[in-house]
Coordinates of C-alpha atoms and ligand atoms in Angstrom, one line a residue:
M163 CA 0.0 0.0 0.0
E164 CA 1.2 3.5 -0.9
V165 CA 0.6 6.3 1.6
V166 CA 1.0 9.9 0.4
R167 CA 0.8 12.8 2.8
K168 CA -0.7 15.9 1.5
D169 CA -2.3 19.2 2.5
I170 CA -5.8 17.9 2.2
K171 CA -8.8 17.8 4.3
N172 CA -10.0 14.2 3.8
L173 CA -8.5 10.8 3.4
H174 CA -8.7 9.5 -0.2
L175 CA -8.4 5.9 -0.7
G176 CA -8.0 4.5 -4.3
V177 CA -7.7 1.0 -5.7
Y178 CA -6.0 1.0 -9.2
P179 CA -5.9 -1.4 -12.0
P180 CA -4.4 -3.7 -13.4
E181 CA -3.5 -5.6 -10.2
G182 CA -5.5 -3.6 -7.6
R183 CA -2.7 -1.4 -6.1
V184 CA -3.9 0.6 -3.1
R185 CA -3.0 4.2 -2.7
V186 CA -4.0 6.5 0.2
A187 CA -3.7 10.2 0.2
V188 CA -3.6 11.3 3.9
P189 CA -4.0 14.8 5.5
L190 CA -0.9 15.8 7.3
R191 CA -2.5 15.9 10.7
L192 CA -3.4 12.2 10.7
D193 CA -1.0 9.8 12.5
D194 CA -0.1 6.3 11.2
E195 CA -2.4 4.4 13.6
T196 CA -5.5 6.5 12.5
V197 CA -4.5 5.8 8.8
R198 CA -4.1 2.1 9.5
L199 CA -7.6 2.0 11.1
A200 CA -9.2 3.9 8.3
V201 CA -7.8 1.5 5.7
V202 CA -8.7 -1.7 7.8
S203 CA -12.3 -0.4 8.0
R204 CA -12.4 -0.3 4.3
L205 CA -10.9 -3.7 3.6
G206 CA -14.1 -5.1 2.4
W207 CA -14.4 -2.4 -0.2
I208 CA -10.7 -2.7 -1.3
R209 CA -11.1 -6.4 -1.9
K210 CA -14.3 -5.9 -3.9
Q211 CA -12.5 -3.4 -6.2
Q212 CA -9.6 -5.8 -6.6
R213 CA -12.0 -8.5 -7.6
R214 CA -13.5 -6.3 -10.2
F215 CA -10.1 -5.6 -11.7
E216 CA -9.6 -9.4 -11.9
E217 CA -12.9 -9.6 -13.8
Q218 CA -11.8 -6.7 -16.0
E219 CA -8.6 -8.5 -16.9
R220 CA -10.6 -11.5 -17.9
Q221 CA -12.9 -9.3 -20.0
S222 CA -10.1 -7.4 -21.8
A223 CA -8.6 -10.7 -22.8
R224 CA -11.5 -11.2 -25.0
E225 CA -10.8 -12.4 -28.5
M226 CA -13.2 -10.3 -30.4
V227 CA -15.3 -13.1 -31.8
T228 CA -18.9 -13.7 -32.5
G229 CA -21.0 -14.2 -29.3
E230 CA -19.0 -11.9 -27.0
T231 CA -20.8 -9.2 -25.0
H232 CA -19.9 -5.6 -25.8
F233 CA -21.4 -2.4 -24.5
F234 CA -22.6 0.8 -26.2
L235 CA -24.5 3.7 -24.5
G236 CA -25.1 1.6 -21.5
R237 CA -26.7 -1.3 -23.5
R238 CA -25.4 -4.7 -23.9
Y239 CA -24.9 -6.1 -27.4
R240 CA -23.9 -9.5 -28.8
L241 CA -20.9 -9.2 -31.1
D242 CA -21.3 -10.6 -34.6
V243 CA -18.1 -10.8 -36.6
V244 CA -18.8 -10.8 -40.3
E245 CA -15.7 -11.3 -42.7
H246 CA -15.9 -9.2 -45.8
D247 CA -13.4 -7.9 -48.4
G248 CA -13.4 -4.2 -47.5
P249 CA -12.7 -1.6 -44.8
A250 CA -13.6 -2.5 -41.3
S251 CA -16.8 -1.2 -40.0
V252 CA -19.3 -1.4 -37.1
R253 CA -23.0 -1.2 -37.2
L254 CA -25.8 -1.9 -34.7
R255 CA -28.5 -4.4 -35.8
G256 CA -31.5 -3.7 -33.9
N257 CA -31.2 -3.5 -30.0
T258 CA -29.0 -6.5 -29.6
I259 CA -26.4 -7.1 -32.2
M260 CA -23.2 -5.2 -32.8
E261 CA -21.9 -6.2 -36.2
L262 CA -18.2 -5.9 -36.8
R263 CA -17.3 -6.2 -40.5
V264 CA -13.5 -7.1 -40.9
R265 CA -11.3 -8.5 -43.6
P266 CA -10.9 -12.3 -43.6
G267 CA -8.3 -13.5 -41.2
S268 CA -8.0 -10.2 -39.3
D269 CA -6.5 -10.7 -35.8
P270 CA -8.1 -9.6 -32.5
E271 CA -5.8 -6.5 -32.4
K272 CA -7.2 -5.3 -35.8
R273 CA -10.8 -6.1 -34.6
R274 CA -10.3 -4.3 -31.4
A275 CA -8.9 -1.3 -33.2
A276 CA -11.9 -1.1 -35.5
L277 CA -14.2 -1.2 -32.6
H278 CA -12.3 1.4 -30.6
G279 CA -12.3 3.7 -33.8
W280 CA -16.1 3.3 -34.0
Y281 CA -16.4 4.2 -30.2
R282 CA -14.2 7.2 -30.6
R283 CA -16.3 8.5 -33.5
R284 CA -19.6 8.0 -31.7
L285 CA -18.2 9.7 -28.6
K286 CA -16.8 12.6 -30.6
E287 CA -20.3 13.3 -32.1
R288 CA -21.8 13.8 -28.8
I289 CA -19.2 16.1 -27.0
P290 CA -19.4 19.5 -28.9
G291 CA -23.2 19.8 -28.3
L292 CA -22.9 19.0 -24.7
I293 CA -20.1 21.5 -24.1
E294 CA -22.0 24.2 -26.0
A295 CA -25.1 23.6 -23.8
W296 CA -23.1 23.6 -20.6
E297 CA -20.7 26.5 -21.1
P298 CA -23.4 29.2 -20.5
V299 CA -24.9 27.3 -17.6
I300 CA -21.6 26.9 -15.8
G301 CA -20.1 30.2 -17.1
V302 CA -16.8 28.7 -18.3
D303 CA -15.3 28.4 -21.7
V304 CA -13.7 25.1 -22.7
A305 CA -10.8 25.8 -25.1
D306 CA -10.1 22.2 -26.2
W307 CA -11.2 18.6 -25.5
R308 CA -9.8 15.3 -26.3
I309 CA -10.6 11.7 -26.0
R310 CA -8.0 9.1 -24.7
R311 CA -7.9 5.7 -23.1
M312 CA -7.1 6.1 -19.5
R313 CA -6.7 3.2 -17.0
T314 CA -7.8 5.0 -13.8
R315 CA -9.9 8.0 -14.6
W316 CA -13.1 8.9 -16.4
G317 CA -11.9 12.3 -17.3
S318 CA -9.4 15.1 -16.3
C319 CA -8.9 18.7 -16.8
T320 CA -5.8 20.7 -17.6
I321 CA -7.0 24.0 -16.1
E322 CA -4.3 26.3 -17.4
A323 CA -5.1 25.2 -21.0
R324 CA -8.8 24.9 -20.3
R325 CA -8.6 21.5 -21.9
I326 CA -10.8 18.5 -21.0
W327 CA -9.8 14.9 -21.4
L328 CA -12.5 12.2 -21.7
N329 CA -12.0 8.5 -21.4
L330 CA -12.9 6.5 -24.5
E331 CA -14.7 4.0 -22.1
L332 CA -17.4 6.6 -21.7
A333 CA -18.7 5.5 -25.1
K334 CA -19.9 2.2 -23.5
K335 CA -21.8 3.9 -20.6
P336 CA -25.3 5.3 -20.4
P337 CA -25.5 8.8 -21.9
A338 CA -25.8 10.6 -18.6
C339 CA -22.4 9.3 -17.5
L340 CA -20.6 11.3 -20.3
E341 CA -22.6 14.4 -19.4
Y342 CA -21.8 14.0 -15.7
I343 CA -18.0 13.7 -16.3
L344 CA -18.0 16.6 -18.7
V345 CA -19.8 18.8 -16.1
H346 CA -17.4 17.6 -13.4
E347 CA -14.4 18.6 -15.4
M348 CA -16.0 21.9 -16.5
V349 CA -16.6 22.7 -12.8
H350 CA -12.9 22.2 -12.3
L351 CA -12.5 25.4 -14.3
L352 CA -14.2 27.2 -11.5
E353 CA -12.7 25.2 -8.6
R354 CA -9.7 23.0 -8.9
R355 CA -10.1 20.8 -5.9
H356 CA -12.8 18.4 -4.7
N357 CA -13.8 20.6 -1.7
D358 CA -17.0 21.9 -0.4
R359 CA -17.2 24.6 -3.0
F360 CA -16.8 22.0 -5.8
R361 CA -19.7 19.9 -4.4
E362 CA -21.9 23.0 -3.9
L363 CA -21.3 23.9 -7.6
M364 CA -22.0 20.4 -8.7
D365 CA -25.2 20.4 -6.6
R366 CA -26.3 23.6 -8.2
F367 CA -25.6 22.6 -11.8
M368 CA -26.4 18.9 -11.7
P369 CA -28.4 18.0 -8.6
R370 CA -28.5 14.3 -9.4
W371 CA -24.7 14.0 -10.0
R372 CA -24.2 11.5 -7.3
L373 CA -26.5 9.0 -8.9
H374 CA -24.3 9.2 -12.1
R375 CA -21.1 8.9 -10.1
D376 CA -22.4 5.8 -8.4
D377 CA -23.4 4.3 -11.9
L378 CA -19.8 4.9 -13.0
N379 CA -18.3 3.5 -9.8
R380 CA -20.2 0.3 -10.2
A381 CA -18.5 -0.2 -13.6
P382 CA -15.2 -2.1 -13.9
L383 CA -13.1 1.0 -14.2
A384 CA -14.2 2.1 -10.8
H385 CA -11.8 4.1 -8.8
G386 CA -12.7 4.8 -5.2
D387 CA -12.5 8.4 -4.1
W388 CA -13.8 8.8 -0.8
G389 CA -13.5 12.6 -0.5
Y390 CA -16.4 13.4 -2.8
Ligands
ZN136 ZN1 -12.2 16.0 -10.4

């Protein structure tokens, strides 16, 4: 377990993939024994997170073959791999089938790349409209946004550049999750830290934000953040 002492108000406990490493950020005033007790009292939660990462490892070892389950916008789809002699593409057939067309003999990596490319394009379509809608509400101006794959976070914000980073995984989650992460990162342009002011701003702009947060924390990428 890694313990980091910081000038913060609350203890933050995080469990990180791939192997479930535990990291605790601790206010300077807390002594070792208090930290130990705080961690012990959350052992059940820590183990649960670690089991999730194990599951996730198994999931990401998927072969990208017909019959696997993949998610889009919070819905579950059954993958149907169709070999054809042309560029790779993805389309949804009804509410249950995700059809992945690939060249004959394509390996799992190529298939995965095709699906990720599709997720990225779908996510990209949704972001500008959301930012435009939220900028006047929150009273901030986002200079730039980007999508990337992140192992431990759903989003982040480079405050100086007013740039927001969003996790590609959000493409798989219910629509409200992207909106929540976006609002969260935009609120960081008003308040850098997860403090009372930050929570007050979230309550004002998105009163149901805790529901969305809990939704995301139930997902495999969950990272525990006890401070907010
Ligand atoms: Zn944040």
